[in-house]
Amino acid sequence: MKIICIGRNYVEHARELNNPLPEAPVFFMKPDTSLVIRNRPFFYPEFSKDIHYETELVIKISKNGKHIQEKFAHTYYDEIGLGIDFTARDIQSKCKEKGLPWEVAKAFDHSAPISKFIKLDELQHKDDIRFYLELNGVKVQDGSSTLMIFSVDHIISYLSQFVTLKMGDLIFTGTPAGVGPVKINDHLVGYIEDKKMLDFRVK
Ligand code: ZN
């Protein structure tokens, strides 16, 4: 399986990092070794001094496909979860300055904690999926799928022109505004609608 992440998919987040709005989805990948499951702790890596959380809706691909038309994209997923795209912002900033790829800042071990997955049918509002993150009990990110620049269906159609999507692949769909640093002992709790999806600590 592979993990594809979309960057700059929310207007307010692109602005907070002074990034231009994209004309097409920006994507990068994380390896399977980035995953952290079952709310295990995230261990702060020694190579960065500025690890940021980015809370994202995560789509799980349910069947293989390439060159998927947008109107059929919804038949390629039926489960959703919540994930954190941990980013070494200090390293990423250097990559951006030099025009280099971001993987060193994004794809490191344990950089992608994910929740369990739930059926989209379990959600109250499939077309307006609200999600948020609490850091030490304070709500720091609050998003909705309606605020995405590129919809999930568009993302799937676009990605599948370049990369065959396979059953079990995960797509991180971008983060809303409010990203920020974590430190050791922080407590992160994430929700989709009123369902607690993530609950873990930084160690
Ligand atoms: Zn992200």
PDB file of C-alpha atoms and ligand atoms in Angstrom:
ATOM      1  CA  MET A   1       0.000   0.000   0.000  1.00  0.00           C
ATOM      2  CA  LYS A   2       0.996   3.592  -0.468  1.00  0.00           C
ATOM      3  CA  ILE A   3       0.112   6.873   1.207  1.00  0.00           C
ATOM      4  CA  ILE A   4      -0.497   9.874  -1.015  1.00  0.00           C
ATOM      5  CA  CYS A   5      -0.794  13.291   0.619  1.00  0.00           C
ATOM      6  CA  ILE A   6      -2.311  16.415  -0.853  1.00  0.00           C
ATOM      7  CA  GLY A   7      -0.686  19.747  -0.011  1.00  0.00           C
ATOM      8  CA  ARG A   8      -2.297  23.200  -0.005  1.00  0.00           C
ATOM      9  CA  ASN A   9      -5.886  22.011  -0.287  1.00  0.00           C
ATOM     10  CA  TYR A  10      -7.418  24.652   2.001  1.00  0.00           C
ATOM     11  CA  VAL A  11      -7.246  28.348   1.183  1.00  0.00           C
ATOM     12  CA  GLU A  12      -6.641  29.569   4.755  1.00  0.00           C
ATOM     13  CA  HIS A  13      -3.828  27.055   5.301  1.00  0.00           C
ATOM     14  CA  ALA A  14      -2.079  27.981   2.049  1.00  0.00           C
ATOM     15  CA  ARG A  15      -2.244  31.618   3.188  1.00  0.00           C
ATOM     16  CA  GLU A  16      -0.892  30.927   6.683  1.00  0.00           C
ATOM     17  CA  LEU A  17       2.246  29.417   5.128  1.00  0.00           C
ATOM     18  CA  ASN A  18       2.437  32.127   2.436  1.00  0.00           C
ATOM     19  CA  ASN A  19       1.988  29.584  -0.351  1.00  0.00           C
ATOM     20  CA  PRO A  20       0.268  30.435  -3.636  1.00  0.00           C
ATOM     21  CA  LEU A  21      -3.015  28.653  -4.297  1.00  0.00           C
ATOM     22  CA  PRO A  22      -2.418  25.635  -6.543  1.00  0.00           C
ATOM     23  CA  GLU A  23      -3.921  25.299 -10.008  1.00  0.00           C
ATOM     24  CA  ALA A  24      -3.890  21.494  -9.706  1.00  0.00           C
ATOM     25  CA  PRO A  25      -3.577  19.283  -6.620  1.00  0.00           C
ATOM     26  CA  VAL A  26      -0.050  19.192  -5.172  1.00  0.00           C
ATOM     27  CA  PHE A  27       0.873  15.730  -3.982  1.00  0.00           C
ATOM     28  CA  PHE A  28       3.697  13.866  -2.291  1.00  0.00           C
ATOM     29  CA  MET A  29       3.979  10.426  -0.704  1.00  0.00           C
ATOM     30  CA  LYS A  30       4.798   8.851   2.611  1.00  0.00           C
ATOM     31  CA  PRO A  31       6.014   5.243   2.935  1.00  0.00           C
ATOM     32  CA  ASP A  32       4.157   2.608   4.955  1.00  0.00           C
ATOM     33  CA  THR A  33       6.824   2.987   7.669  1.00  0.00           C
ATOM     34  CA  SER A  34       5.373   6.430   8.435  1.00  0.00           C
ATOM     35  CA  LEU A  35       2.169   4.970   9.875  1.00  0.00           C
ATOM     36  CA  VAL A  36       1.366   4.915  13.589  1.00  0.00           C
ATOM     37  CA  ILE A  37      -1.790   3.040  14.511  1.00  0.00           C
ATOM     38  CA  ARG A  38      -3.914   2.356  17.600  1.00  0.00           C
ATOM     39  CA  ASN A  39      -3.114   5.727  19.194  1.00  0.00           C
ATOM     40  CA  ARG A  40       0.435   4.744  19.974  1.00  0.00           C
ATOM     41  CA  PRO A  41       2.606   7.699  21.033  1.00  0.00           C
ATOM     42  CA  PHE A  42       4.493   9.824  18.538  1.00  0.00           C
ATOM     43  CA  PHE A  43       8.179   9.994  19.431  1.00  0.00           C
ATOM     44  CA  TYR A  44       9.646  13.405  18.700  1.00  0.00           C
ATOM     45  CA  PRO A  45      12.501  12.867  16.226  1.00  0.00           C
ATOM     46  CA  GLU A  46      15.927  14.228  17.051  1.00  0.00           C
ATOM     47  CA  PHE A  47      16.599  15.704  13.587  1.00  0.00           C
ATOM     48  CA  SER A  48      14.035  18.509  13.880  1.00  0.00           C
ATOM     49  CA  LYS A  49      13.248  21.299  16.336  1.00  0.00           C
ATOM     50  CA  ASP A  50       9.960  22.308  14.718  1.00  0.00           C
ATOM     51  CA  ILE A  51       7.591  19.387  14.161  1.00  0.00           C
ATOM     52  CA  HIS A  52       4.100  20.593  13.196  1.00  0.00           C
ATOM     53  CA  TYR A  53       0.795  18.753  13.344  1.00  0.00           C
ATOM     54  CA  GLU A  54      -1.477  18.857  10.274  1.00  0.00           C
ATOM     55  CA  THR A  55      -4.878  17.239  10.844  1.00  0.00           C
ATOM     56  CA  GLU A  56      -6.383  15.676   7.731  1.00  0.00           C
ATOM     57  CA  LEU A  57      -9.293  13.595   6.552  1.00  0.00           C
ATOM     58  CA  VAL A  58      -7.903  10.328   5.177  1.00  0.00           C
ATOM     59  CA  ILE A  59      -9.640   8.354   2.446  1.00  0.00           C
ATOM     60  CA  LYS A  60      -9.077   4.616   2.059  1.00  0.00           C
ATOM     61  CA  ILE A  61      -9.214   3.357  -1.546  1.00  0.00           C
ATOM     62  CA  SER A  62     -11.544   0.362  -1.875  1.00  0.00           C
ATOM     63  CA  LYS A  63     -10.725  -0.925  -5.374  1.00  0.00           C
ATOM     64  CA  ASN A  64      -7.963  -0.660  -7.938  1.00  0.00           C
ATOM     65  CA  GLY A  65      -8.197   1.964 -10.650  1.00  0.00           C
ATOM     66  CA  LYS A  66      -6.380   4.241 -13.044  1.00  0.00           C
ATOM     67  CA  HIS A  67      -7.658   7.028 -15.286  1.00  0.00           C
ATOM     68  CA  ILE A  68     -10.719   7.255 -13.036  1.00  0.00           C
ATOM     69  CA  GLN A  69     -13.334   9.726 -14.241  1.00  0.00           C
ATOM     70  CA  GLU A  70     -14.387  12.205 -11.581  1.00  0.00           C
ATOM     71  CA  LYS A  71     -18.037  11.167 -11.877  1.00  0.00           C
ATOM     72  CA  PHE A  72     -17.090   7.577 -10.935  1.00  0.00           C
ATOM     73  CA  ALA A  73     -14.495   8.468  -8.271  1.00  0.00           C
ATOM     74  CA  HIS A  74     -16.994   8.060  -5.424  1.00  0.00           C
ATOM     75  CA  THR A  75     -17.188   4.320  -6.181  1.00  0.00           C
ATOM     76  CA  TYR A  76     -13.478   3.957  -5.299  1.00  0.00           C
ATOM     77  CA  TYR A  77     -13.796   4.707  -1.566  1.00  0.00           C
ATOM     78  CA  ASP A  78     -16.295   4.088   1.199  1.00  0.00           C
ATOM     79  CA  GLU A  79     -14.241   4.555   4.377  1.00  0.00           C
ATOM     80  CA  ILE A  80     -12.732   7.587   6.051  1.00  0.00           C
ATOM     81  CA  GLY A  81     -10.370   8.170   8.935  1.00  0.00           C
ATOM     82  CA  LEU A  82      -8.412  10.968  10.559  1.00  0.00           C
ATOM     83  CA  GLY A  83      -4.656  11.333  10.265  1.00  0.00           C
ATOM     84  CA  ILE A  84      -1.861  13.655  11.307  1.00  0.00           C
ATOM     85  CA  ASP A  85       0.635  14.629   8.630  1.00  0.00           C
ATOM     86  CA  PHE A  86       3.543  15.406  10.947  1.00  0.00           C
ATOM     87  CA  THR A  87       5.921  17.770   9.185  1.00  0.00           C
ATOM     88  CA  ALA A  88       9.424  18.884  10.100  1.00  0.00           C
ATOM     89  CA  ARG A  89       8.675  22.501   9.237  1.00  0.00           C
ATOM     90  CA  ASP A  90      12.262  23.673   9.757  1.00  0.00           C
ATOM     91  CA  ILE A  91      13.548  21.107   7.268  1.00  0.00           C
ATOM     92  CA  GLN A  92      10.650  21.641   4.859  1.00  0.00           C
ATOM     93  CA  SER A  93      11.349  25.392   4.769  1.00  0.00           C
ATOM     94  CA  LYS A  94      14.923  24.690   3.683  1.00  0.00           C
ATOM     95  CA  CYS A  95      13.678  22.291   0.994  1.00  0.00           C
ATOM     96  CA  LYS A  96      11.273  24.915  -0.309  1.00  0.00           C
ATOM     97  CA  GLU A  97      14.002  27.588  -0.426  1.00  0.00           C
ATOM     98  CA  LYS A  98      16.174  25.304  -2.515  1.00  0.00           C
ATOM     99  CA  GLY A  99      13.345  23.924  -4.640  1.00  0.00           C
ATOM    100  CA  LEU A 100      14.039  20.404  -3.341  1.00  0.00           C
ATOM    101  CA  PRO A 101      11.510  17.593  -2.694  1.00  0.00           C
ATOM    102  CA  TRP A 102       9.839  17.542   0.734  1.00  0.00           C
ATOM    103  CA  GLU A 103      10.175  13.862   1.587  1.00  0.00           C
ATOM    104  CA  VAL A 104      12.918  14.372   4.171  1.00  0.00           C
ATOM    105  CA  ALA A 105      10.502  16.642   6.077  1.00  0.00           C
ATOM    106  CA  LYS A 106       7.349  14.586   5.520  1.00  0.00           C
ATOM    107  CA  ALA A 107       8.124  10.887   5.015  1.00  0.00           C
ATOM    108  CA  PHE A 108      10.140  10.057   8.103  1.00  0.00           C
ATOM    109  CA  ASP A 109       9.284   7.107  10.361  1.00  0.00           C
ATOM    110  CA  HIS A 110       6.054   7.558  12.341  1.00  0.00           C
ATOM    111  CA  SER A 111       5.155  10.821  10.614  1.00  0.00           C
ATOM    112  CA  ALA A 112       1.608   9.616   9.891  1.00  0.00           C
ATOM    113  CA  PRO A 113      -0.526   8.594  12.881  1.00  0.00           C
ATOM    114  CA  ILE A 114      -3.913   7.378  11.638  1.00  0.00           C
ATOM    115  CA  SER A 115      -7.181   6.500  13.305  1.00  0.00           C
ATOM    116  CA  LYS A 116      -9.395   3.523  12.691  1.00  0.00           C
ATOM    117  CA  PHE A 117     -11.561   3.843   9.591  1.00  0.00           C
ATOM    118  CA  ILE A 118     -15.333   4.240   9.577  1.00  0.00           C
ATOM    119  CA  LYS A 119     -17.846   3.839   6.779  1.00  0.00           C
ATOM    120  CA  LEU A 120     -18.818   7.090   5.104  1.00  0.00           C
ATOM    121  CA  ASP A 121     -22.414   5.961   5.585  1.00  0.00           C
ATOM    122  CA  GLU A 122     -21.932   6.303   9.354  1.00  0.00           C
ATOM    123  CA  LEU A 123     -21.437  10.065   9.000  1.00  0.00           C
ATOM    124  CA  GLN A 124     -24.269  12.510   9.531  1.00  0.00           C
ATOM    125  CA  HIS A 125     -23.189  14.835   6.714  1.00  0.00           C
ATOM    126  CA  LYS A 126     -21.228  13.108   3.980  1.00  0.00           C
ATOM    127  CA  ASP A 127     -21.071  16.332   1.974  1.00  0.00           C
ATOM    128  CA  ASP A 128     -19.923  18.491   4.887  1.00  0.00           C
ATOM    129  CA  ILE A 129     -17.532  16.393   6.945  1.00  0.00           C
ATOM    130  CA  ARG A 130     -16.471  18.416   9.981  1.00  0.00           C
ATOM    131  CA  PHE A 131     -13.271  17.501  11.784  1.00  0.00           C
ATOM    132  CA  TYR A 132     -11.130  19.113  14.433  1.00  0.00           C
ATOM    133  CA  LEU A 133      -8.068  18.714  16.612  1.00  0.00           C
ATOM    134  CA  GLU A 134      -7.619  19.498  20.278  1.00  0.00           C
ATOM    135  CA  LEU A 135      -4.080  20.112  21.518  1.00  0.00           C
ATOM    136  CA  ASN A 136      -3.895  19.790  25.309  1.00  0.00           C
ATOM    137  CA  GLY A 137      -7.645  20.368  25.484  1.00  0.00           C
ATOM    138  CA  VAL A 138      -7.703  23.464  23.257  1.00  0.00           C
ATOM    139  CA  LYS A 139      -9.254  23.314  19.804  1.00  0.00           C
ATOM    140  CA  VAL A 140      -6.510  24.342  17.379  1.00  0.00           C
ATOM    141  CA  GLN A 141      -7.808  23.144  14.002  1.00  0.00           C
ATOM    142  CA  ASP A 142     -11.357  23.020  12.763  1.00  0.00           C
ATOM    143  CA  GLY A 143     -12.133  22.025   9.198  1.00  0.00           C
ATOM    144  CA  SER A 144     -14.783  20.783   6.839  1.00  0.00           C
ATOM    145  CA  SER A 145     -14.556  18.876   3.587  1.00  0.00           C
ATOM    146  CA  THR A 146     -16.559  21.731   2.037  1.00  0.00           C
ATOM    147  CA  LEU A 147     -13.503  24.004   2.439  1.00  0.00           C
ATOM    148  CA  MET A 148     -11.260  21.830   0.261  1.00  0.00           C
ATOM    149  CA  ILE A 149      -9.996  23.547  -2.877  1.00  0.00           C
ATOM    150  CA  PHE A 150     -10.051  20.184  -4.673  1.00  0.00           C
ATOM    151  CA  SER A 151     -12.767  17.695  -3.721  1.00  0.00           C
ATOM    152  CA  VAL A 152     -11.980  14.089  -2.848  1.00  0.00           C
ATOM    153  CA  ASP A 153     -13.505  12.976  -6.161  1.00  0.00           C
ATOM    154  CA  HIS A 154     -11.358  15.447  -8.085  1.00  0.00           C
ATOM    155  CA  ILE A 155      -8.236  14.363  -6.182  1.00  0.00           C
ATOM    156  CA  ILE A 156      -8.866  10.695  -6.974  1.00  0.00           C
ATOM    157  CA  SER A 157      -9.470  11.437 -10.643  1.00  0.00           C
ATOM    158  CA  TYR A 158      -6.370  13.627 -10.857  1.00  0.00           C
ATOM    159  CA  LEU A 159      -4.014  11.272  -8.994  1.00  0.00           C
ATOM    160  CA  SER A 160      -5.140   8.249 -11.002  1.00  0.00           C
ATOM    161  CA  GLN A 161      -3.891   9.867 -14.212  1.00  0.00           C
ATOM    162  CA  PHE A 162      -0.349   9.458 -12.883  1.00  0.00           C
ATOM    163  CA  VAL A 163      -0.471   6.732 -10.237  1.00  0.00           C
ATOM    164  CA  THR A 164      -2.584   3.571 -10.253  1.00  0.00           C
ATOM    165  CA  LEU A 165      -4.634   3.552  -7.081  1.00  0.00           C
ATOM    166  CA  LYS A 166      -4.884   0.208  -5.320  1.00  0.00           C
ATOM    167  CA  MET A 167      -7.210  -1.184  -2.719  1.00  0.00           C
ATOM    168  CA  GLY A 168      -5.955  -0.145   0.724  1.00  0.00           C
ATOM    169  CA  ASP A 169      -4.056   2.934  -0.431  1.00  0.00           C
ATOM    170  CA  LEU A 170      -4.552   5.976   1.791  1.00  0.00           C
ATOM    171  CA  ILE A 171      -5.023   9.555   0.661  1.00  0.00           C
ATOM    172  CA  PHE A 172      -4.375  12.378   3.126  1.00  0.00           C
ATOM    173  CA  THR A 173      -6.543  15.161   1.767  1.00  0.00           C
ATOM    174  CA  GLY A 174      -4.776  18.256   3.125  1.00  0.00           C
ATOM    175  CA  THR A 175      -4.990  20.307   6.282  1.00  0.00           C
ATOM    176  CA  PRO A 176      -7.094  23.324   7.217  1.00  0.00           C
ATOM    177  CA  ALA A 177      -5.614  26.400   8.888  1.00  0.00           C
ATOM    178  CA  GLY A 178      -4.277  26.293  12.429  1.00  0.00           C
ATOM    179  CA  VAL A 179      -1.197  24.102  12.026  1.00  0.00           C
ATOM    180  CA  GLY A 180       1.447  24.540  14.691  1.00  0.00           C
ATOM    181  CA  PRO A 181       4.278  22.958  16.624  1.00  0.00           C
ATOM    182  CA  VAL A 182       4.097  20.069  19.067  1.00  0.00           C
ATOM    183  CA  LYS A 183       6.362  19.390  22.005  1.00  0.00           C
ATOM    184  CA  ILE A 184       7.075  16.405  24.198  1.00  0.00           C
ATOM    185  CA  ASN A 185       4.145  15.505  26.519  1.00  0.00           C
ATOM    186  CA  ASP A 186       1.559  17.183  24.271  1.00  0.00           C
ATOM    187  CA  HIS A 187      -1.819  15.421  24.068  1.00  0.00           C
ATOM    188  CA  LEU A 188      -3.559  15.328  20.679  1.00  0.00           C
ATOM    189  CA  VAL A 189      -7.229  14.386  20.334  1.00  0.00           C
ATOM    190  CA  GLY A 190      -8.930  14.437  16.946  1.00  0.00           C
ATOM    191  CA  TYR A 191     -12.571  14.141  15.964  1.00  0.00           C
ATOM    192  CA  ILE A 192     -14.653  13.560  12.849  1.00  0.00           C
ATOM    193  CA  GLU A 193     -18.080  15.011  13.610  1.00  0.00           C
ATOM    194  CA  ASP A 194     -18.638  13.905  17.229  1.00  0.00           C
ATOM    195  CA  LYS A 195     -16.585  10.708  16.950  1.00  0.00           C
ATOM    196  CA  LYS A 196     -13.260  10.644  18.787  1.00  0.00           C
ATOM    197  CA  MET A 197     -10.822   9.250  16.216  1.00  0.00           C
ATOM    198  CA  LEU A 198      -7.339  10.034  17.542  1.00  0.00           C
ATOM    199  CA  ASP A 199      -6.107  10.276  21.126  1.00  0.00           C
ATOM    200  CA  PHE A 200      -2.359  10.069  21.643  1.00  0.00           C
ATOM    201  CA  ARG A 201       0.654  11.762  23.194  1.00  0.00           C
ATOM    202  CA  VAL A 202       3.974  13.086  21.986  1.00  0.00           C
ATOM    203  CA  LYS A 203       6.913  11.465  23.770  1.00  0.00           C
TER     204      LYS A 203
HETATM  205 ZN    ZN B   1      -0.476  17.861   5.038  1.00  0.00          ZN
END
